[in-house]
Coordinates of C-alpha atoms in Angstrom, one line a residue:
M1 CA 0.0 0.0 0.0
R2 CA 1.2 3.5 -0.8
R3 CA 2.3 5.4 2.2
A4 CA 0.0 8.5 2.8
V5 CA 1.9 11.7 2.0
G6 CA 0.4 15.0 3.0
R7 CA -0.3 17.3 0.0
A8 CA 0.9 20.8 0.0
T9 CA -1.7 23.6 0.3
G10 CA -2.2 26.0 -2.4
R11 CA -2.7 23.6 -5.2
A12 CA -4.3 26.2 -7.3
A13 CA -2.1 28.7 -9.0
V14 CA -0.6 31.3 -6.9
R15 CA -3.1 33.9 -7.7
G16 CA -4.2 36.1 -4.9
R17 CA -1.1 35.3 -2.9
S18 CA 1.4 38.0 -2.0
P19 CA 4.2 37.5 -4.6
S20 CA 7.1 39.3 -2.9
G21 CA 7.3 38.6 0.7
R22 CA 9.0 41.9 1.1
G23 CA 9.7 43.1 4.6
K24 CA 9.9 39.5 6.0
P25 CA 13.2 38.2 7.3
H26 CA 14.9 35.9 4.8
R27 CA 15.9 32.5 5.9
P28 CA 19.4 31.3 4.7
A29 CA 19.7 28.9 1.8
V30 CA 20.6 25.3 1.9
I31 CA 23.8 24.1 0.1
N32 CA 24.9 20.6 -0.1
D33 CA 28.6 20.5 1.1
S34 CA 29.2 18.0 -1.7
R35 CA 29.7 21.2 -3.9
L36 CA 33.4 20.8 -2.9
L37 CA 33.4 17.5 -4.9
Y38 CA 32.6 19.5 -8.1
G39 CA 36.1 19.7 -9.5
L40 CA 38.3 21.7 -7.2
P41 CA 37.6 24.4 -4.7
L42 CA 39.5 26.7 -7.0
A43 CA 40.0 29.7 -4.7
R44 CA 42.2 27.3 -2.5
T45 CA 43.8 25.3 -5.3
P46 CA 47.5 25.3 -5.0
R47 CA 49.3 27.1 -7.9
M48 CA 50.8 23.9 -9.2
T49 CA 48.0 21.2 -8.8
P50 CA 49.4 18.0 -10.2
I51 CA 47.8 16.9 -13.4
T52 CA 47.9 13.6 -15.2
E53 CA 49.5 13.8 -18.7
D54 CA 47.7 12.3 -21.5
A55 CA 47.8 12.5 -25.4
R56 CA 45.1 15.3 -25.5
L57 CA 46.9 17.4 -22.9
A58 CA 50.2 17.0 -24.7
E59 CA 48.5 18.1 -27.9
L60 CA 47.0 21.2 -26.0
R61 CA 50.4 22.1 -24.7
A62 CA 51.8 22.0 -28.1
W63 CA 49.0 24.3 -29.5
L64 CA 49.4 26.7 -26.6
A65 CA 53.1 26.8 -27.4
S66 CA 52.4 27.7 -31.0
L67 CA 50.5 30.8 -29.8
G68 CA 53.6 32.2 -28.2
A69 CA 54.0 35.3 -30.4
R70 CA 50.5 36.6 -29.5
H71 CA 49.9 34.9 -26.2
P72 CA 53.1 34.2 -24.4
L73 CA 52.2 31.6 -21.7
A74 CA 54.1 30.0 -18.9
L75 CA 53.2 26.5 -19.9
E76 CA 54.8 25.0 -16.8
T77 CA 52.0 26.6 -14.8
I78 CA 49.2 24.8 -16.5
R79 CA 46.8 23.3 -14.0
P80 CA 43.1 22.1 -13.8
A81 CA 40.7 25.1 -13.7
S82 CA 37.4 23.1 -13.2
D83 CA 35.6 19.9 -13.7
D84 CA 32.7 19.7 -16.1
A85 CA 29.6 17.3 -16.5
S86 CA 30.6 16.9 -20.2
F87 CA 33.8 15.7 -21.9
R88 CA 35.3 19.3 -21.8
R89 CA 38.2 20.1 -19.6
Y90 CA 39.5 23.5 -18.6
F91 CA 43.0 24.4 -17.6
R92 CA 44.3 27.6 -16.2
V93 CA 47.7 28.9 -17.4
D94 CA 49.7 32.0 -16.4
A95 CA 51.0 34.5 -18.8
K96 CA 54.8 34.8 -19.2
N97 CA 54.8 38.6 -18.8
A98 CA 54.6 39.8 -15.2
G99 CA 51.2 41.4 -14.4
A100 CA 49.5 40.0 -17.5
P101 CA 46.3 38.0 -16.5
S102 CA 46.1 34.3 -16.6
L103 CA 44.0 32.6 -19.3
V104 CA 41.9 29.4 -19.5
A105 CA 42.4 26.7 -22.1
M106 CA 39.4 24.6 -23.1
D107 CA 39.9 21.0 -24.4
A108 CA 36.8 19.9 -26.0
P109 CA 37.6 16.7 -27.9
P110 CA 35.9 15.9 -31.1
P111 CA 33.7 14.1 -32.0
M112 CA 32.2 14.1 -28.5
E113 CA 32.3 17.9 -28.3
D114 CA 32.1 20.8 -30.8
C115 CA 33.5 24.3 -30.0
R116 CA 31.6 26.2 -32.7
P117 CA 28.4 26.6 -30.6
F118 CA 30.5 27.9 -27.9
V119 CA 32.2 30.5 -30.0
H120 CA 28.9 31.5 -31.6
A121 CA 27.1 31.9 -28.3
A122 CA 29.9 33.8 -26.9
G123 CA 29.6 36.5 -29.5
V124 CA 25.8 36.7 -29.2
F125 CA 25.8 36.9 -25.5
A126 CA 28.6 39.6 -25.6
A127 CA 26.6 41.6 -28.1
A128 CA 23.7 41.6 -25.7
G129 CA 25.8 43.1 -22.9
V130 CA 26.3 39.9 -20.9
S131 CA 29.9 39.3 -19.5
V132 CA 31.2 36.1 -21.2
P133 CA 34.9 35.0 -21.7
A134 CA 36.4 36.5 -24.9
V135 CA 37.8 33.8 -27.2
R136 CA 41.5 34.8 -27.6
A137 CA 42.4 32.0 -29.9
A138 CA 40.7 28.8 -31.4
D139 CA 41.5 25.6 -33.2
L140 CA 37.9 24.4 -33.9
E141 CA 38.9 21.3 -35.8
R142 CA 41.0 20.0 -32.9
G143 CA 38.7 21.4 -30.2
F144 CA 41.0 23.9 -28.5
L145 CA 40.1 27.4 -27.2
L146 CA 42.0 30.0 -25.4
L147 CA 39.6 32.2 -23.1
D148 CA 39.6 35.0 -20.7
D149 CA 40.0 33.8 -17.2
F150 CA 37.0 34.9 -15.0
G151 CA 38.7 33.6 -11.8
S152 CA 37.5 31.0 -9.4
T153 CA 34.8 32.7 -7.3
T154 CA 31.5 31.2 -8.3
Y155 CA 28.1 32.4 -7.1
L156 CA 27.9 29.0 -5.2
S157 CA 31.0 29.9 -3.2
R158 CA 29.4 33.0 -1.9
L159 CA 26.0 31.5 -0.9
P160 CA 24.4 31.7 1.5
G161 CA 25.6 35.2 2.7
D162 CA 24.7 38.8 3.0
E163 CA 25.4 39.3 -0.7
A164 CA 22.8 37.0 -2.0
D165 CA 20.2 39.8 -2.8
A166 CA 22.9 41.9 -4.7
L167 CA 24.2 38.7 -6.5
Y168 CA 20.7 37.6 -7.6
S169 CA 19.8 41.2 -8.6
D170 CA 22.8 41.3 -10.9
A171 CA 22.0 37.8 -12.3
I172 CA 18.4 38.8 -13.1
A173 CA 19.6 42.0 -14.7
A174 CA 22.0 40.1 -17.0
L175 CA 19.3 37.6 -17.8
I176 CA 16.8 40.3 -18.8
A177 CA 19.6 41.9 -21.0
L178 CA 20.2 38.6 -22.8
Q179 CA 16.5 38.0 -23.2
S180 CA 15.9 41.6 -24.5
A181 CA 18.3 40.9 -27.5
S182 CA 16.4 37.8 -28.5
R183 CA 15.4 37.2 -32.1
P184 CA 14.5 33.9 -33.9
G185 CA 17.0 32.1 -36.1
V186 CA 20.0 32.8 -34.0
F187 CA 20.0 29.7 -31.8
P188 CA 18.3 26.3 -32.3
D189 CA 14.6 26.1 -31.3
Y190 CA 13.9 24.6 -28.0
D191 CA 11.2 22.7 -29.8
R192 CA 8.8 19.9 -28.7
A193 CA 11.2 17.2 -29.7
L194 CA 14.0 18.5 -27.5
L195 CA 11.8 19.1 -24.6
Q196 CA 10.4 15.6 -25.0
R197 CA 13.9 14.0 -25.2
E198 CA 14.8 15.8 -21.9
L199 CA 11.6 14.5 -20.2
D200 CA 12.4 11.0 -21.3
L201 CA 15.5 11.0 -19.3
Y202 CA 13.4 10.7 -16.1
P203 CA 11.9 7.2 -17.1
D204 CA 14.8 6.1 -18.9
W205 CA 17.6 6.9 -16.4
Y206 CA 16.1 8.0 -13.1
L207 CA 13.4 5.4 -12.8
A208 CA 14.8 2.5 -14.8
R209 CA 18.5 2.8 -13.9
H210 CA 18.6 4.6 -10.6
R211 CA 15.5 3.3 -8.9
G212 CA 15.3 0.1 -10.6
V213 CA 11.7 0.6 -11.8
E214 CA 10.9 -0.4 -15.3
P215 CA 7.8 1.6 -16.1
D216 CA 4.9 -0.6 -17.0
A217 CA 2.0 0.4 -19.4
R218 CA 0.0 2.2 -16.6
M219 CA 3.1 4.2 -15.5
R220 CA 4.0 5.1 -19.0
A221 CA 0.4 6.4 -19.6
T222 CA 0.6 8.5 -16.4
L223 CA 4.0 9.9 -17.5
A224 CA 2.8 10.5 -21.1
G225 CA -0.3 12.5 -19.9
A226 CA 1.8 14.6 -17.5
F227 CA 4.5 15.3 -20.1
E228 CA 1.9 16.4 -22.5
R229 CA 0.5 18.9 -20.2
L230 CA 4.0 20.2 -19.5
L231 CA 4.9 20.4 -23.1
A232 CA 1.6 22.3 -24.0
N233 CA 2.4 24.9 -21.3
N234 CA 6.2 25.2 -22.1
L235 CA 5.6 25.6 -25.9
A236 CA 2.9 28.2 -25.3
Q237 CA 5.2 30.5 -23.4
G238 CA 6.9 33.6 -25.0
R239 CA 10.3 32.8 -26.6
V240 CA 13.7 34.2 -25.9
Y241 CA 17.4 33.3 -25.8
V242 CA 17.8 30.5 -23.3
H243 CA 21.1 29.7 -21.6
R244 CA 19.8 26.3 -20.3
D245 CA 22.1 26.0 -17.3
Y246 CA 21.9 29.5 -15.7
H247 CA 22.7 28.6 -12.1
S248 CA 25.1 29.2 -9.3
R249 CA 27.9 27.0 -10.7
N250 CA 28.0 28.8 -14.0
L251 CA 27.8 32.3 -12.7
M252 CA 31.1 33.9 -11.6
V253 CA 31.5 36.8 -9.2
L254 CA 33.1 39.8 -11.1
D255 CA 33.8 43.4 -10.2
R256 CA 31.1 46.0 -10.3
A257 CA 29.1 46.4 -13.5
A258 CA 30.6 43.2 -15.1
N259 CA 29.0 41.0 -12.6
P260 CA 28.1 38.2 -13.2
G261 CA 30.5 36.4 -15.5
V262 CA 28.5 33.8 -17.4
L263 CA 30.0 30.4 -18.3
D264 CA 28.8 27.1 -20.0
F265 CA 26.5 28.7 -22.5
Q266 CA 27.3 26.5 -25.5
D267 CA 24.0 24.8 -25.5
A268 CA 21.9 28.0 -25.9
V269 CA 18.6 27.8 -27.6
Y270 CA 15.5 29.9 -28.5
G271 CA 12.7 28.9 -26.0
P272 CA 10.4 29.4 -23.2
V273 CA 11.0 32.7 -21.3
T274 CA 10.8 31.2 -17.8
Y275 CA 13.5 28.5 -18.3
D276 CA 16.6 30.3 -17.2
L277 CA 14.8 32.1 -14.3
V278 CA 13.7 28.7 -12.8
S279 CA 17.2 27.4 -13.4
L280 CA 18.5 30.3 -11.3
L281 CA 16.0 30.4 -8.5
R282 CA 15.4 26.6 -8.2
D283 CA 19.0 25.7 -8.5
A284 CA 20.1 22.0 -8.1
Y285 CA 22.9 23.1 -5.9
V286 CA 21.4 25.8 -3.5
E287 CA 17.9 26.1 -2.3
W288 CA 16.0 29.2 -1.0
P289 CA 12.7 29.3 0.9
E290 CA 9.8 29.9 -1.4
A291 CA 9.1 33.3 0.0
R292 CA 12.5 34.4 -1.2
Q293 CA 12.0 32.7 -4.6
L294 CA 8.7 34.6 -4.9
D295 CA 10.4 37.9 -4.1
W296 CA 13.1 37.4 -6.8
T297 CA 10.6 36.1 -9.3
A298 CA 8.3 39.1 -8.8
R299 CA 11.2 41.5 -9.3
Y300 CA 12.1 39.7 -12.5
W301 CA 8.5 39.8 -13.8
E302 CA 8.2 43.5 -13.0
D303 CA 11.5 44.3 -14.9
A304 CA 10.5 42.0 -17.8
R305 CA 7.2 43.7 -18.1
R306 CA 9.0 47.1 -18.3
R307 CA 11.3 45.7 -20.9
R308 CA 8.4 44.3 -22.9
L309 CA 9.6 40.7 -22.7
P310 CA 6.9 38.1 -23.6
V311 CA 5.9 37.2 -20.1
A312 CA 2.3 36.7 -18.9
G313 CA 0.5 39.9 -17.9
D314 CA -0.9 38.4 -14.7
F315 CA 1.7 37.4 -12.1
G316 CA -0.3 34.3 -11.0
E317 CA -0.3 33.1 -14.5
F318 CA 3.4 33.8 -14.9
Y319 CA 4.3 31.9 -11.6
R320 CA 2.4 28.9 -12.9
D321 CA 4.5 29.0 -16.1
F322 CA 7.5 29.3 -13.9
E323 CA 6.6 26.3 -11.9
W324 CA 5.5 24.1 -14.8
M325 CA 8.8 24.9 -16.6
G326 CA 10.6 24.0 -13.4
L327 CA 8.9 20.6 -13.3
Q328 CA 10.0 19.9 -16.8
R329 CA 13.6 20.9 -16.0
H330 CA 13.8 19.1 -12.7
L331 CA 12.5 15.8 -14.1
K332 CA 15.2 16.2 -16.8
V333 CA 17.9 16.9 -14.2
L334 CA 17.0 13.8 -12.2
G335 CA 17.6 11.8 -15.4
I336 CA 20.8 13.7 -16.2
F337 CA 22.4 13.1 -12.7
A338 CA 21.5 9.4 -12.9
R339 CA 23.0 9.2 -16.4
L340 CA 26.2 11.0 -15.2
C341 CA 26.4 8.5 -12.5
Y342 CA 25.9 5.2 -14.2
R343 CA 27.1 6.0 -17.7
D344 CA 29.9 8.4 -17.1
G345 CA 31.0 7.4 -13.6
K346 CA 30.3 10.8 -12.0
D347 CA 28.5 9.8 -8.8
R348 CA 29.0 13.1 -7.0
Y349 CA 25.7 14.4 -8.5
L350 CA 23.7 11.8 -6.6
A351 CA 24.1 14.0 -3.5
D352 CA 22.1 16.8 -5.1
M353 CA 19.2 14.6 -6.2
P354 CA 17.1 15.0 -3.0
R355 CA 16.9 18.8 -3.6
V356 CA 15.9 18.4 -7.2
L357 CA 13.4 15.7 -6.4
G358 CA 11.9 18.0 -3.6
Y359 CA 11.4 20.7 -6.2
A360 CA 9.6 18.4 -8.6
L361 CA 7.4 16.8 -6.0
R362 CA 6.3 20.1 -4.4
T363 CA 5.2 21.4 -7.8
A364 CA 3.5 18.2 -8.8
R365 CA 1.6 18.1 -5.5
R366 CA 0.5 21.8 -5.8
Y367 CA -1.3 21.4 -9.1
G368 CA -4.4 19.0 -9.6
E369 CA -3.3 18.4 -13.2
F370 CA -0.4 16.5 -11.9
D371 CA -2.0 14.4 -9.1
A372 CA -1.3 11.0 -10.9
L373 CA 2.3 12.1 -11.6
A374 CA 2.8 13.0 -7.8
R375 CA 1.4 9.6 -6.8
L376 CA 3.7 7.8 -9.2
M377 CA 6.7 9.6 -7.9
E378 CA 5.8 9.1 -4.2
D379 CA 5.3 5.3 -4.8
V380 CA 8.7 5.1 -6.5
E381 CA 10.4 7.0 -3.7
Q382 CA 8.6 4.9 -1.0
G383 CA 9.7 1.8 -2.7
A384 CA 13.2 3.0 -2.8
G385 CA 13.3 3.1 1.2
D386 CA 15.3 6.3 1.3
G387 CA 13.4 7.9 4.2
A388 CA 10.9 10.8 3.9
V389 CA 9.4 11.0 0.5
G390 CA 10.9 13.9 -1.5
S391 CA 12.3 15.7 1.5
P392 CA 15.5 17.7 0.6
P393 CA 17.6 19.4 3.3
R394 CA 15.6 22.2 4.9
A395 CA 16.7 25.7 5.0
A396 CA 18.3 26.6 8.3
G397 CA 15.6 27.8 10.7
D398 CA 12.8 26.5 8.4
T399 CA 10.3 24.6 10.6
S400 CA 7.5 24.4 8.0

């Protein structure tokens, strides 16, 4: 028998509810300490972190040496700059000339990776006024780029903290600047086929591989119905440039007006207006109480309306779009984290699954359209025996 799970109140859209929560004390965010397993804590990385030589690294060194006339580099200083969920690797290397900034070399091995979308997106984002690393040199055939170095201070490394409002204000301003420059035909469409492929990661990787549940015909019908409702909403939203991973690990803290520095934009598409906002505010790596999410969402919506972006004219309707887009993303992310573990051997992402699952369950429980999906998810988690169903770490001081 399925264990009874209390439904969240407020199943209807958030209409009539105060969207901002302004004037209320903010609770701190939750961050899973496993963030330190994401590559290296770069601010503390020794200058000469040992790296393992391989054929690609040797080829990269030779390419960097060939740039000596334009970019004299101290190749003996090359060291890892970050880890990545893809096949890409990043290395930091100092300049030979005293006082010159370090640079970052990207190794994106063909055929698994293609540098061209990165170079294209960098140009589009920069033209929109977004801070992205300039491409200083490129060998697109071999998959090598030399980029500006935005340092090692991610948004995540500063959260939680007193700077959160300022950091998120800057991130929202940069997002609106990017979206305001949008026009069709620049990036691939975030179309039904792509959104569907992403949703399919949930049954194919999270259910079948991670939870050991092979969906039967009834479960497949439940998922198909929920996915169809999500897709109808997502595809009906206004369309803008979409980063696709606009969150605390891909935003770098920079000085003053340049903040934030934006990374990992090579998968940019043209799609739903709420996608990047929900990536930012319902981040897989840091969680905020909903009152604070509402505050930041309302501020975005007000600014977006002033800039004539294609958002819903009613905030309750917009927040529903935001939540339904988030449900699509979080089901996808559960599948991606499972795939990273079982296919790619990157099990560190499993530690962040409870937070993502919590986002997805709370949204599914809130809207009657997803009752069957919520029950399916609850049954799966109950069967897994992992404790409370869909309960991610609470924000400090959160007794709700």
